mmCIF file of C-alpha atoms and ligand atoms in Angstrom:
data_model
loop_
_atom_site.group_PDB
_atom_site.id
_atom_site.type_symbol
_atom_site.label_atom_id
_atom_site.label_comp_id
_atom_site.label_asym_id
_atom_site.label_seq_id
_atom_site.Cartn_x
_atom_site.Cartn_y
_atom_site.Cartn_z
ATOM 1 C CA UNK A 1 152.665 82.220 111.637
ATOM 2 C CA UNK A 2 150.938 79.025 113.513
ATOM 3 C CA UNK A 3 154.285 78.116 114.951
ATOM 4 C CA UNK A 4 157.264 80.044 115.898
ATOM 5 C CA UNK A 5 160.266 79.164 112.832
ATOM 6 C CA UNK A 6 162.741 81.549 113.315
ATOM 7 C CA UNK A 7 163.419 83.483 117.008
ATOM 8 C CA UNK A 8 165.259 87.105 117.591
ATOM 9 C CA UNK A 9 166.710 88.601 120.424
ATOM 10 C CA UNK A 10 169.373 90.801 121.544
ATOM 11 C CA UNK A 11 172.039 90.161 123.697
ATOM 12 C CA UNK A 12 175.057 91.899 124.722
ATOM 13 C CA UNK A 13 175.061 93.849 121.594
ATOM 14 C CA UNK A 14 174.127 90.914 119.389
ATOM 15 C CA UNK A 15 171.527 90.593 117.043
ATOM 16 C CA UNK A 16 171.030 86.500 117.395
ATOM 17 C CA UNK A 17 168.836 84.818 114.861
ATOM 18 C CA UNK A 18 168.221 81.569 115.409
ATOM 19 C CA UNK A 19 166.282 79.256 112.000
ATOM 20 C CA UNK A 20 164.003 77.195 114.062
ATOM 21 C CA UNK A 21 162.470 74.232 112.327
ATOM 22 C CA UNK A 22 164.647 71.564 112.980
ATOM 23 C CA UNK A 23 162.795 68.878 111.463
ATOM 24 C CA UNK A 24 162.808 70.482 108.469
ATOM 25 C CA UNK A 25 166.212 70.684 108.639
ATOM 26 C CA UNK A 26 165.335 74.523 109.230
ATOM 27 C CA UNK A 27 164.173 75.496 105.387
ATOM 28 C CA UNK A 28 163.374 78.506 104.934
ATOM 29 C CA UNK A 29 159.535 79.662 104.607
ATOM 30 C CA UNK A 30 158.347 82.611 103.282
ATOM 31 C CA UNK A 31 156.949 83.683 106.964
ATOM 32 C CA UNK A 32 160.478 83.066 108.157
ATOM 33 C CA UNK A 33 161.973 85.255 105.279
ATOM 34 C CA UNK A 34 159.265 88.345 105.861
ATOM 35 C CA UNK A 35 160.146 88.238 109.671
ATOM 36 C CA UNK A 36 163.809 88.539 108.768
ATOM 37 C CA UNK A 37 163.332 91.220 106.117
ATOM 38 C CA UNK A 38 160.908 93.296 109.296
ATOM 39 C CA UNK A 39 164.151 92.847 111.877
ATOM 40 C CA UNK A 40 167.624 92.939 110.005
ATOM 41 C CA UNK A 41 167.167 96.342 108.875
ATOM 42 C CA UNK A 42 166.065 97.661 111.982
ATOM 43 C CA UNK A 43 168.903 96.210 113.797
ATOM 44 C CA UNK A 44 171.037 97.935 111.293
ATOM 45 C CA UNK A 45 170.225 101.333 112.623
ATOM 46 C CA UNK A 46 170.227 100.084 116.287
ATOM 47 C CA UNK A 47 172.876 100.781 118.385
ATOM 48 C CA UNK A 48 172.203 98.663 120.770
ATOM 49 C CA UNK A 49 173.155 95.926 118.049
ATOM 50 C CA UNK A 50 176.845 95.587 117.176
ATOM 51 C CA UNK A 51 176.745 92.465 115.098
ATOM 52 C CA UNK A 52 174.211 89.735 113.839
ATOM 53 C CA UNK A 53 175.070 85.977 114.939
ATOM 54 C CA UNK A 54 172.806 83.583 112.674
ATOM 55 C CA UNK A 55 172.491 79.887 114.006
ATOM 56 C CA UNK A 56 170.571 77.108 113.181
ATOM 57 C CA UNK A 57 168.124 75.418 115.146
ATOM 58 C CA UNK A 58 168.716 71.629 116.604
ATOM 59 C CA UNK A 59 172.077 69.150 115.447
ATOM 60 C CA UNK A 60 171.787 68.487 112.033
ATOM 61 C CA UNK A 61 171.174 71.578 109.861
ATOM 62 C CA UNK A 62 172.212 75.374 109.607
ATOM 63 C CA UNK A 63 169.527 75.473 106.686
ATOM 64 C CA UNK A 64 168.792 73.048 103.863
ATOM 65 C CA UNK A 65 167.506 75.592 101.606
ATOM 66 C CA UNK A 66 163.844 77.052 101.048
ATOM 67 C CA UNK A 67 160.503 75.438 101.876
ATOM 68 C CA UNK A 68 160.132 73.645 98.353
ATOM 69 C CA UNK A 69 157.585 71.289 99.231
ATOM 70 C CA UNK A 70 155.420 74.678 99.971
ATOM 71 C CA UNK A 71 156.494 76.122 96.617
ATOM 72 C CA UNK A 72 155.060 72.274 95.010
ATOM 73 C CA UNK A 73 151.805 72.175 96.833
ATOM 74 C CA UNK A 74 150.364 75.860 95.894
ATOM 75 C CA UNK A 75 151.417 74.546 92.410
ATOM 76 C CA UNK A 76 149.336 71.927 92.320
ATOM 77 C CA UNK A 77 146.436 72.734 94.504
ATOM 78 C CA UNK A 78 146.390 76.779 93.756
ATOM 79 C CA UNK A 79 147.542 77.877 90.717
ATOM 80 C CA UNK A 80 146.886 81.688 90.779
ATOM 81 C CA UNK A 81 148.826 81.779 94.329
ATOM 82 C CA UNK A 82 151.093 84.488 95.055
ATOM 83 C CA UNK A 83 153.719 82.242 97.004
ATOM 84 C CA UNK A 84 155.671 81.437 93.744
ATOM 85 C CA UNK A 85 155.991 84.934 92.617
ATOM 86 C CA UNK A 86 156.329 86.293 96.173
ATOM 87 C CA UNK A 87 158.889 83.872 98.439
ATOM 88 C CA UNK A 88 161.775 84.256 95.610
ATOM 89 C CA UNK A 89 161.237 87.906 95.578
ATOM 90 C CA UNK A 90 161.307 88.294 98.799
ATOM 91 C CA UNK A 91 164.059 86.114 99.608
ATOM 92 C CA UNK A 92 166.479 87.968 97.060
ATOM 93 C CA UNK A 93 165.880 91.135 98.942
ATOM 94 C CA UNK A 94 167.212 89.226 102.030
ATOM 95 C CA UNK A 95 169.931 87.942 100.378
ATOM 96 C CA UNK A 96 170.623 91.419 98.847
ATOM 97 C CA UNK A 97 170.419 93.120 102.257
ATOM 98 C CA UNK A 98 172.776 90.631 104.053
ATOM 99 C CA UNK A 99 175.704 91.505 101.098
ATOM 100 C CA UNK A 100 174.896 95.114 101.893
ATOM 101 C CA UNK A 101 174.680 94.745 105.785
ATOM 102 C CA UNK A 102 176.653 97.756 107.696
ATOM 103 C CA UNK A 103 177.879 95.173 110.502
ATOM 104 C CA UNK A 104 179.081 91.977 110.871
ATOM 105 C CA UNK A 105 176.733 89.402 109.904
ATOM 106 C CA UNK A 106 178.188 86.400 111.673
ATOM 107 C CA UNK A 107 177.105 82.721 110.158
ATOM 108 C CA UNK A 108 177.452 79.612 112.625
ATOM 109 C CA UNK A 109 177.158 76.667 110.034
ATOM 110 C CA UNK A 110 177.257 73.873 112.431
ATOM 111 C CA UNK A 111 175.278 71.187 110.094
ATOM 112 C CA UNK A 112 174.074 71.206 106.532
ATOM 113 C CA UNK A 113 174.050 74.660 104.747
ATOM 114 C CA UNK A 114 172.918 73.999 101.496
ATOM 115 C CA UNK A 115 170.910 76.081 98.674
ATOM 116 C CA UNK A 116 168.721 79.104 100.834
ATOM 117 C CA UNK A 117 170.597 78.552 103.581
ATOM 118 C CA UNK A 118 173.929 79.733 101.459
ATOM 119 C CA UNK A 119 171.707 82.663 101.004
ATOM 120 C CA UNK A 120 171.810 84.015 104.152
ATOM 121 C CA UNK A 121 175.598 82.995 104.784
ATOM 122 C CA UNK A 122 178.139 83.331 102.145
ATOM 123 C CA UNK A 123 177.126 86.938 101.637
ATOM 124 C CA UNK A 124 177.682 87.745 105.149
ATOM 125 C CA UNK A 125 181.142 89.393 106.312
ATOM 126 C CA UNK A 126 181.579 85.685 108.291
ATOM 127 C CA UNK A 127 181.158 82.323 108.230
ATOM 128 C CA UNK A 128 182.221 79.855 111.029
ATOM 129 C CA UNK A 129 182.300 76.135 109.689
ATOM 130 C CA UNK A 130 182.260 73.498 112.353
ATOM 131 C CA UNK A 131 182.911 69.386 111.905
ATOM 132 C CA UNK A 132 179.464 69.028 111.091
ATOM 133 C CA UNK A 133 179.621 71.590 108.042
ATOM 134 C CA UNK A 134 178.211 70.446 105.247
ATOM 135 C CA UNK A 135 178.074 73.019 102.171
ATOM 136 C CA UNK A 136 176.327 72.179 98.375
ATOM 137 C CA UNK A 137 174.276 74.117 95.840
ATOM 138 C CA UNK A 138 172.290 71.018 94.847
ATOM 139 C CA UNK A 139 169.640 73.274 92.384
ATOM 140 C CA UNK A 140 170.264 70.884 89.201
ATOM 141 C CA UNK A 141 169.486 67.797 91.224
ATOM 142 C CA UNK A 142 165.400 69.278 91.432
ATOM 143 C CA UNK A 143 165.419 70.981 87.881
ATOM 144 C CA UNK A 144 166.487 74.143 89.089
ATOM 145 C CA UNK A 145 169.711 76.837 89.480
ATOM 146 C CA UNK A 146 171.824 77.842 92.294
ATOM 147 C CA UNK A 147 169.872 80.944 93.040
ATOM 148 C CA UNK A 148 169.994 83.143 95.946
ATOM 149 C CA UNK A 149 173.350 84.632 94.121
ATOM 150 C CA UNK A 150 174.768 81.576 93.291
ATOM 151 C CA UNK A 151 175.401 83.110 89.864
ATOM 152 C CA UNK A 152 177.606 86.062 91.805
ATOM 153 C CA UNK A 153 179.281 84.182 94.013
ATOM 154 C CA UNK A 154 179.703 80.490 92.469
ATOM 155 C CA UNK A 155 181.087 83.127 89.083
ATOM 156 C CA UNK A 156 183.943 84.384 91.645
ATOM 157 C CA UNK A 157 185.678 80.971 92.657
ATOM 158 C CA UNK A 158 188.917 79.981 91.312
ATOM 159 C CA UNK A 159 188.868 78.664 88.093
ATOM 160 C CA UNK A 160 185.741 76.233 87.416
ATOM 161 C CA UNK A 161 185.223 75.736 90.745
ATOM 162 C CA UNK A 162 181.849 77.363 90.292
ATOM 163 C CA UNK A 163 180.901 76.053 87.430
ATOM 164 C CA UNK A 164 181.807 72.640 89.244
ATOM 165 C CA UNK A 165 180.140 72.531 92.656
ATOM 166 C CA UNK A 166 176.558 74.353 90.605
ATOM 167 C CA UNK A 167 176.427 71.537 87.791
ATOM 168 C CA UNK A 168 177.475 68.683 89.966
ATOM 169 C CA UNK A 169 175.943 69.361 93.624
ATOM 170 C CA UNK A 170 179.459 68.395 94.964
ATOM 171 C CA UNK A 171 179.429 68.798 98.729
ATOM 172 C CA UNK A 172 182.063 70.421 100.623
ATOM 173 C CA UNK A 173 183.730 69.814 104.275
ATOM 174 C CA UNK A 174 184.742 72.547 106.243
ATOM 175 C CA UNK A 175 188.838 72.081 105.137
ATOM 176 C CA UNK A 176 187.360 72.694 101.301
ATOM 177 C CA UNK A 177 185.147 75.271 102.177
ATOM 178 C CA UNK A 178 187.686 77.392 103.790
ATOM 179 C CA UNK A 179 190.113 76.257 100.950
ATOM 180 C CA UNK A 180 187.686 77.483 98.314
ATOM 181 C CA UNK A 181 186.825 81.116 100.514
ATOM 182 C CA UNK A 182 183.283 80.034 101.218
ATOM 183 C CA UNK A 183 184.190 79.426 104.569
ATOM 184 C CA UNK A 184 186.330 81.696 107.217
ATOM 185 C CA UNK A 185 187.328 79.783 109.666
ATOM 186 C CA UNK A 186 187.041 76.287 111.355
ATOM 187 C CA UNK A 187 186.068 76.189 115.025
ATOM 188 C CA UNK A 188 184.391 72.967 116.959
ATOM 189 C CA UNK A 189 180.919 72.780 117.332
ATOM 190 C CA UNK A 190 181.328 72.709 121.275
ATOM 191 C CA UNK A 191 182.741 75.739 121.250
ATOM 192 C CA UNK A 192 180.430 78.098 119.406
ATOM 193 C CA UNK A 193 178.573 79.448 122.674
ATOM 194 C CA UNK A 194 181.933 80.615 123.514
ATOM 195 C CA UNK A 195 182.763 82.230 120.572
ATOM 196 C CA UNK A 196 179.273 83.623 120.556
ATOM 197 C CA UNK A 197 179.911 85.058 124.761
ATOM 198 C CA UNK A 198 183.627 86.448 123.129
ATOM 199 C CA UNK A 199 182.161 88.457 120.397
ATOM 200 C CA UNK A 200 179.560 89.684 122.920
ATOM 201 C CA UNK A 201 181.853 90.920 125.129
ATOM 202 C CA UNK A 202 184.476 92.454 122.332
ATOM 203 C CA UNK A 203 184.313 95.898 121.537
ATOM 204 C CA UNK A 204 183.486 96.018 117.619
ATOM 205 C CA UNK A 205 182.692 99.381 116.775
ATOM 206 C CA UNK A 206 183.724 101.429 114.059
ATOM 207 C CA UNK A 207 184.814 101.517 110.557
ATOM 208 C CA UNK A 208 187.444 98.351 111.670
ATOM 209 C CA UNK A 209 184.455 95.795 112.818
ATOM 210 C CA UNK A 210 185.305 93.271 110.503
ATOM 211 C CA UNK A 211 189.018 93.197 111.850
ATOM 212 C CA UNK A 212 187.777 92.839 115.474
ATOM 213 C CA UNK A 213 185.569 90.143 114.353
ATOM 214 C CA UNK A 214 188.336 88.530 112.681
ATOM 215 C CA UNK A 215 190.126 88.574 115.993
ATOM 216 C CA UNK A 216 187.497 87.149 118.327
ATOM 217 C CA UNK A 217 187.218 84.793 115.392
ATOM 218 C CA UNK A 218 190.912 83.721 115.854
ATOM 219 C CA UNK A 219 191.196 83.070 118.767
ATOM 220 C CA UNK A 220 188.957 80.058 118.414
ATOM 221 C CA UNK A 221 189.613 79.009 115.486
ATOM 222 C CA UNK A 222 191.387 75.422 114.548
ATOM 223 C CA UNK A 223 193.035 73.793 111.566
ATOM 224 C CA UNK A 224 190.117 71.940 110.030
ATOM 225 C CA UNK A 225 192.600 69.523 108.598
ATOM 226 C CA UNK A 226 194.024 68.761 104.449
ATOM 227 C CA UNK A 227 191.711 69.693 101.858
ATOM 228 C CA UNK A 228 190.657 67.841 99.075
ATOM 229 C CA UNK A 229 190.121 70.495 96.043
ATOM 230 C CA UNK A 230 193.652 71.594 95.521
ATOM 231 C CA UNK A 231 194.553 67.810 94.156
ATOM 232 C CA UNK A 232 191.119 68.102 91.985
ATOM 233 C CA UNK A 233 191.660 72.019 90.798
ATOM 234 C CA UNK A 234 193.664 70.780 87.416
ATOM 235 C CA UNK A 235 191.402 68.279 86.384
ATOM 236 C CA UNK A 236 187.798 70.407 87.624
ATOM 237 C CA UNK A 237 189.457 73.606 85.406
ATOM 238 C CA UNK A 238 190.434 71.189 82.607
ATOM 239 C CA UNK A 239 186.683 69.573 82.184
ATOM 240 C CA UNK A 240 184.289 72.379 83.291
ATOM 241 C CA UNK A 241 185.898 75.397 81.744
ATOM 242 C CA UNK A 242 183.730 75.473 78.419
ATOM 243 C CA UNK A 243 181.356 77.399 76.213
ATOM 244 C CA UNK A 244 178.518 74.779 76.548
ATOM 245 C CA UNK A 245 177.045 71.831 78.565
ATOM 246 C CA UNK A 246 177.983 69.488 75.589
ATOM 247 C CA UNK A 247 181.601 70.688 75.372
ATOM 248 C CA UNK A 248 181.976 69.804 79.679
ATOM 249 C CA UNK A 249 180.594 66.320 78.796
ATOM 250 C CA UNK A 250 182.747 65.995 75.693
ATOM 251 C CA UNK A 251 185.546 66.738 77.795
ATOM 252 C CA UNK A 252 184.669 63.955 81.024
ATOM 253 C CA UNK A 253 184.166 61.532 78.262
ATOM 254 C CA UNK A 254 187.685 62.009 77.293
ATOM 255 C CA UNK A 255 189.268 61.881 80.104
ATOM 256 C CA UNK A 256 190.025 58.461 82.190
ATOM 257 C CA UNK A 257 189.808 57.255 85.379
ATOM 258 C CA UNK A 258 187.500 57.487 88.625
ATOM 259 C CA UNK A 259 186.806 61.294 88.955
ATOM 260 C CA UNK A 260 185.676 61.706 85.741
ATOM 261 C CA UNK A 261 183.582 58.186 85.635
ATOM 262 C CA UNK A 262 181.929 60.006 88.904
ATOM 263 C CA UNK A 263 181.230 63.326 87.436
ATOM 264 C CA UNK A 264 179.486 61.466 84.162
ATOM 265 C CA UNK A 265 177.505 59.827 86.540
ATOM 266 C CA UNK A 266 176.556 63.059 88.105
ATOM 267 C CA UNK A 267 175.497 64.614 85.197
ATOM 268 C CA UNK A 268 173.572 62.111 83.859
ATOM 269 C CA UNK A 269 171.501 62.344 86.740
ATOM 270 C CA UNK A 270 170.475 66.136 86.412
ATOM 271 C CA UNK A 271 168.351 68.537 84.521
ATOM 272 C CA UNK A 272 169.993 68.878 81.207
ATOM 273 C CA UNK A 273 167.672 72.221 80.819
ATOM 274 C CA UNK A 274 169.175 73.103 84.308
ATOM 275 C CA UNK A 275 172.730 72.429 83.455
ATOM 276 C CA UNK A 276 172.562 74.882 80.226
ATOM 277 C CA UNK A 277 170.480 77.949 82.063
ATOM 278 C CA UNK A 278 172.955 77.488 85.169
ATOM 279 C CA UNK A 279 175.929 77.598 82.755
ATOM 280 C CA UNK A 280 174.566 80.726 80.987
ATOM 281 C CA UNK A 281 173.895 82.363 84.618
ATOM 282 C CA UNK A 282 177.302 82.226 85.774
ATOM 283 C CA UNK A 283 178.780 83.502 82.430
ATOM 284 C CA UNK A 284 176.479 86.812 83.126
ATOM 285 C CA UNK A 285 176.554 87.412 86.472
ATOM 286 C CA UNK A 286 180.111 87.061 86.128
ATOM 287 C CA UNK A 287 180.273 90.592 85.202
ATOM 288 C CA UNK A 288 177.426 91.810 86.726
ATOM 289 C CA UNK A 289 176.736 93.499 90.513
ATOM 290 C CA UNK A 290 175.423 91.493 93.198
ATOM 291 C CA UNK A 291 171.822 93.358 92.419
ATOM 292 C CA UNK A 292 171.831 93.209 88.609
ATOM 293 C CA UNK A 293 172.800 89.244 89.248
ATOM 294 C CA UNK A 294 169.474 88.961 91.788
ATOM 295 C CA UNK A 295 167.611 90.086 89.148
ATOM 296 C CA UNK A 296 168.664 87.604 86.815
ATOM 297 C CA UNK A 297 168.302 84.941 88.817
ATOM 298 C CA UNK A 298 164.598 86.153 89.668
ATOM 299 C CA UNK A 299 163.854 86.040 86.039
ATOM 300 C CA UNK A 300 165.002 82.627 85.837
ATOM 301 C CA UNK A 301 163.203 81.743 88.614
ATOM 302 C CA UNK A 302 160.088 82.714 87.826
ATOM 303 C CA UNK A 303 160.305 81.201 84.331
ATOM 304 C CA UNK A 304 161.216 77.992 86.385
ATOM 305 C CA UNK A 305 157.856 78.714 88.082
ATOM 306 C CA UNK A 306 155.577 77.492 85.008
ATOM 307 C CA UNK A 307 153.853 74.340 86.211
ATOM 308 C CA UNK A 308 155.208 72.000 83.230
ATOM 309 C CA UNK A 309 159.105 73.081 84.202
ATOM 310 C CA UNK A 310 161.727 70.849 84.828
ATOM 311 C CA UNK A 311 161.816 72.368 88.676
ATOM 312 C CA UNK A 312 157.856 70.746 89.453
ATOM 313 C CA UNK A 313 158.916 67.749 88.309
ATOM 314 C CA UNK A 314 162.123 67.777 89.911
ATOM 315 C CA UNK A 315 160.525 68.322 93.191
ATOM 316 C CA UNK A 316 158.213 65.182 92.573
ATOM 317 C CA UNK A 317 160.761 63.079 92.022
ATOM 318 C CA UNK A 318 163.332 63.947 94.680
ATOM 319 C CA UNK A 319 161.044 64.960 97.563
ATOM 320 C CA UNK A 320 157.689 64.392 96.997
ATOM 321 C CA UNK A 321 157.344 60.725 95.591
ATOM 322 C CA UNK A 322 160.670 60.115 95.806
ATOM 323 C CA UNK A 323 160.732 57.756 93.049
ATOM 324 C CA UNK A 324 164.523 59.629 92.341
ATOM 325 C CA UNK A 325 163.655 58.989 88.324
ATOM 326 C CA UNK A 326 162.160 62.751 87.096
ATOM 327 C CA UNK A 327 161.326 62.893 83.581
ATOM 328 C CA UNK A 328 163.429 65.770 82.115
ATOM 329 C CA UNK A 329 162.412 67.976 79.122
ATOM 330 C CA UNK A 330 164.041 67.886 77.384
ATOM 331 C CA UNK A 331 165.727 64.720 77.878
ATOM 332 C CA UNK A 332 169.080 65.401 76.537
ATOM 333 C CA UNK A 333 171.790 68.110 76.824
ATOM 334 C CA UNK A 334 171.552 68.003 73.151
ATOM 335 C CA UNK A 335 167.873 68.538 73.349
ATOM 336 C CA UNK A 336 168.061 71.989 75.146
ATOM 337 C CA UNK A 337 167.981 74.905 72.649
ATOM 338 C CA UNK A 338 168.888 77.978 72.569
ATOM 339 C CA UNK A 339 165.728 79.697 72.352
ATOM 340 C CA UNK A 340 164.572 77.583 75.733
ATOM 341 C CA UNK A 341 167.917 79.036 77.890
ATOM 342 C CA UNK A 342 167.162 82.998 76.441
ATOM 343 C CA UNK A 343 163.421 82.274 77.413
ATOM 344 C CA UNK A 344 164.573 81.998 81.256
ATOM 345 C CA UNK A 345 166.692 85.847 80.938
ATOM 346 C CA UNK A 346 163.739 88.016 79.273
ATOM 347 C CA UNK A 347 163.020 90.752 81.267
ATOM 348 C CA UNK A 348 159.549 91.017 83.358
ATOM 349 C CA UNK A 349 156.476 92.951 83.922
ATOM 350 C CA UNK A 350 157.239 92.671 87.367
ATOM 351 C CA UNK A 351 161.259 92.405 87.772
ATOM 352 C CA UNK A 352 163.249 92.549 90.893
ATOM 353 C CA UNK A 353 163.759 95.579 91.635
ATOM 354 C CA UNK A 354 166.113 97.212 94.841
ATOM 355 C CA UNK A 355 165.498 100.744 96.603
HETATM 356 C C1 QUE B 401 168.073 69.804 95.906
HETATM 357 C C2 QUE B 401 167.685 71.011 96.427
HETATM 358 C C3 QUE B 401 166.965 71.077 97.637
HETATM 359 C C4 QUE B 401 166.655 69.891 98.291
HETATM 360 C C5 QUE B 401 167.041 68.662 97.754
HETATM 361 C C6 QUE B 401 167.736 68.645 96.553
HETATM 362 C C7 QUE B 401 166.536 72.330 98.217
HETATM 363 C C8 QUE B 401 165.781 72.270 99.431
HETATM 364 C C9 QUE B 401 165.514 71.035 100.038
HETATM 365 C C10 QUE B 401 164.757 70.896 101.257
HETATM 366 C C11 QUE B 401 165.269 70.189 102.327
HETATM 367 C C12 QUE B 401 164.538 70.013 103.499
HETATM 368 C C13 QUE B 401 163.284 70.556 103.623
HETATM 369 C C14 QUE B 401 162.757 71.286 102.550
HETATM 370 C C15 QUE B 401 163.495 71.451 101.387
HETATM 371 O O1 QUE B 401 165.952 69.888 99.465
HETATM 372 O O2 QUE B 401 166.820 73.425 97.672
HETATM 373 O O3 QUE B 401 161.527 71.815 102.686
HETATM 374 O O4 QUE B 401 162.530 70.379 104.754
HETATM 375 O O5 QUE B 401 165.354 73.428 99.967
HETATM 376 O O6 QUE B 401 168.116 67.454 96.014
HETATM 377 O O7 QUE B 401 167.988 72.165 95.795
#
């Protein structure tokens, strides 16, 4: 790596990890997830390491997801690179690992956590969620699908929560976050260094390390005042529990008032392809284990990968140009057809596999 992105170090028995590209709102690059995947399992055996504290650099982001632009420019300028194939696959390992991790892996989401960056938190054993918590899966918005388990976890949420926050982007506060069980507990962003000196100085060993965590946890932890979801839970279950795209849009159109005028506009802003092959993703990993859902998602992904997908132009639109008008293919939710969503779920030569 050129320049240092993401820092380790150990500390009175914690494994800190700190995301270190702050004016990229600290996405994640594929050096960034390679040097992860060389240290977390290493600290797993350790001793010396009780627990993993993740943090993200400078005051605005945890992590805004993975290094797209990257993704876009070896698309365009190299198109037998490796990066497409190789940053997803390497990623889902990560992600994989962290939902397997044999200690506390400790999230400090003090600032946007969106896409990646729920990646390598919501499959930890904790997330911390300050004031400046900011939570979406915004995949549709760029053509693609809330990957990096999105289909396991988004498919566990009450009702049609899931199905909600993946087709809309909605972003979530702290108070909904730890409403909805993405977050587990609210504590002020001027008082994470303490919370991070308190779980060094804890005992947390044994089987019961999650408790003791929990503890620590509490004793800094705040009411993160009224959610918002609770109000919205009849009338998100009532529009986005459905067979098909068409059926949730149906449903919006039938229904009055300002939500649902806001949720119509939301649609009609992203990938109708995206829509139906996130849909169909969180009907099968519904069912599925966290590993048989990665590799899922990485054949979706790398179908997403062909250079005249939805996700390329996406990208152009939204954060290249940033024109904000992509050209969808199909245009239409009606457009998308079946064969096009079962093209994105066919198995591969080279499939994610897990040892
Ligand atoms: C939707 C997305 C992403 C996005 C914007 C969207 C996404 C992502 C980024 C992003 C943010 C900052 C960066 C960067 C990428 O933006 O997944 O490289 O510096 O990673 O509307 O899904």
């Amino acid at each position: 790596m050129s320049e240092r992105e993401i820092l380790f170090a150990v500390k009175e028995g914690l494994g800190l990890i700190t995301l270190d590209r702050p004016k990229a709102l600290n996405a994640l690059t594929h050096g960034m997830v390679l040097e992860l995947e060389k240290t977390i399992p290493a600290w797993e055996k350790d001793p010396a390491v009780k627990a993993v504290v993740l943090r993200g650099a400078g005051d605005r982001a945890f992590c805004a997801g993975g290094d797209i632009q990257a993704l876009w420019r070896e698309s365009r300028e190299n198109p037998s690179g490796t990066l497409r194939r190789d940053f997803f696959y390497d990623e889902y390992i990560v992600n994989r690992r962290i939902y397997r991790y044999a200690k506390p892996w400790i999230s400090f989401i003090d600032g946007i956590d969106m896409g990646g960056g729920v990646g390598l938190s919501v499959h930890g054993s904790h997330s911390v969620a300050t004031e400046r918590f900011l939570f979406a899966m915004p995949e549709t918005t760029i053509g693609l699908f809330p990957d990096v388990g999105g289909g396991y976890f988004l498919s566990r949420l009450q009702g049609a929560l899931g199905v909600y926050l993946a087709l809309t982007s909605h972003r979530l506060r702290a108070a909904d976050a730890l409403w909805a069980g993405i977050a587990d507990a609210y504590v002020p962003s001027a008082r994470l260094d303490e919370l991070q000196a308190a779980l060094g100085a804890a005992d947390l060993s044994g089987p019961d390390a999650r408790r003791k965590v929990d503890a620590v946890i509490g004793r800094f932890a705040e009411d993160a005042g009224s959610p918002s979801l609770p109000a919205l839970m009849p009338e998100i279950d009532r529009c986005f529990s459905a067979d098909t795209v068409g059926e949730i849009r149906d449903k919006l159109n039938g229904q009055r008032g300002e939500w649902a005028e806001k949720q119509r506009a939301a649609l009609a802003k992203v990938s109708p392809l995206s829509m139906a092959i996130t849909l169909e993703q969180l009907r099968r990993c519904a069912t599925r284990s966290f590993e048989d859902s990665m590799t899922i998602e990485y054949r979706m992904v790398q179908h997403a990968m062909r250079p005249d997908h939805d996700f390329f132009e996406g990208v152009r639109a939204l954060l290249i140009d940033k024109d904000q008008k992509p050209k969808w293919r199909p245009a239409t939710i009606d457009g998308v057809t079946r064969d096009l969503v079962e093209a994105h779920f066919k198995p591969l030569a080279n499939d994610l596999v897990f040892d």
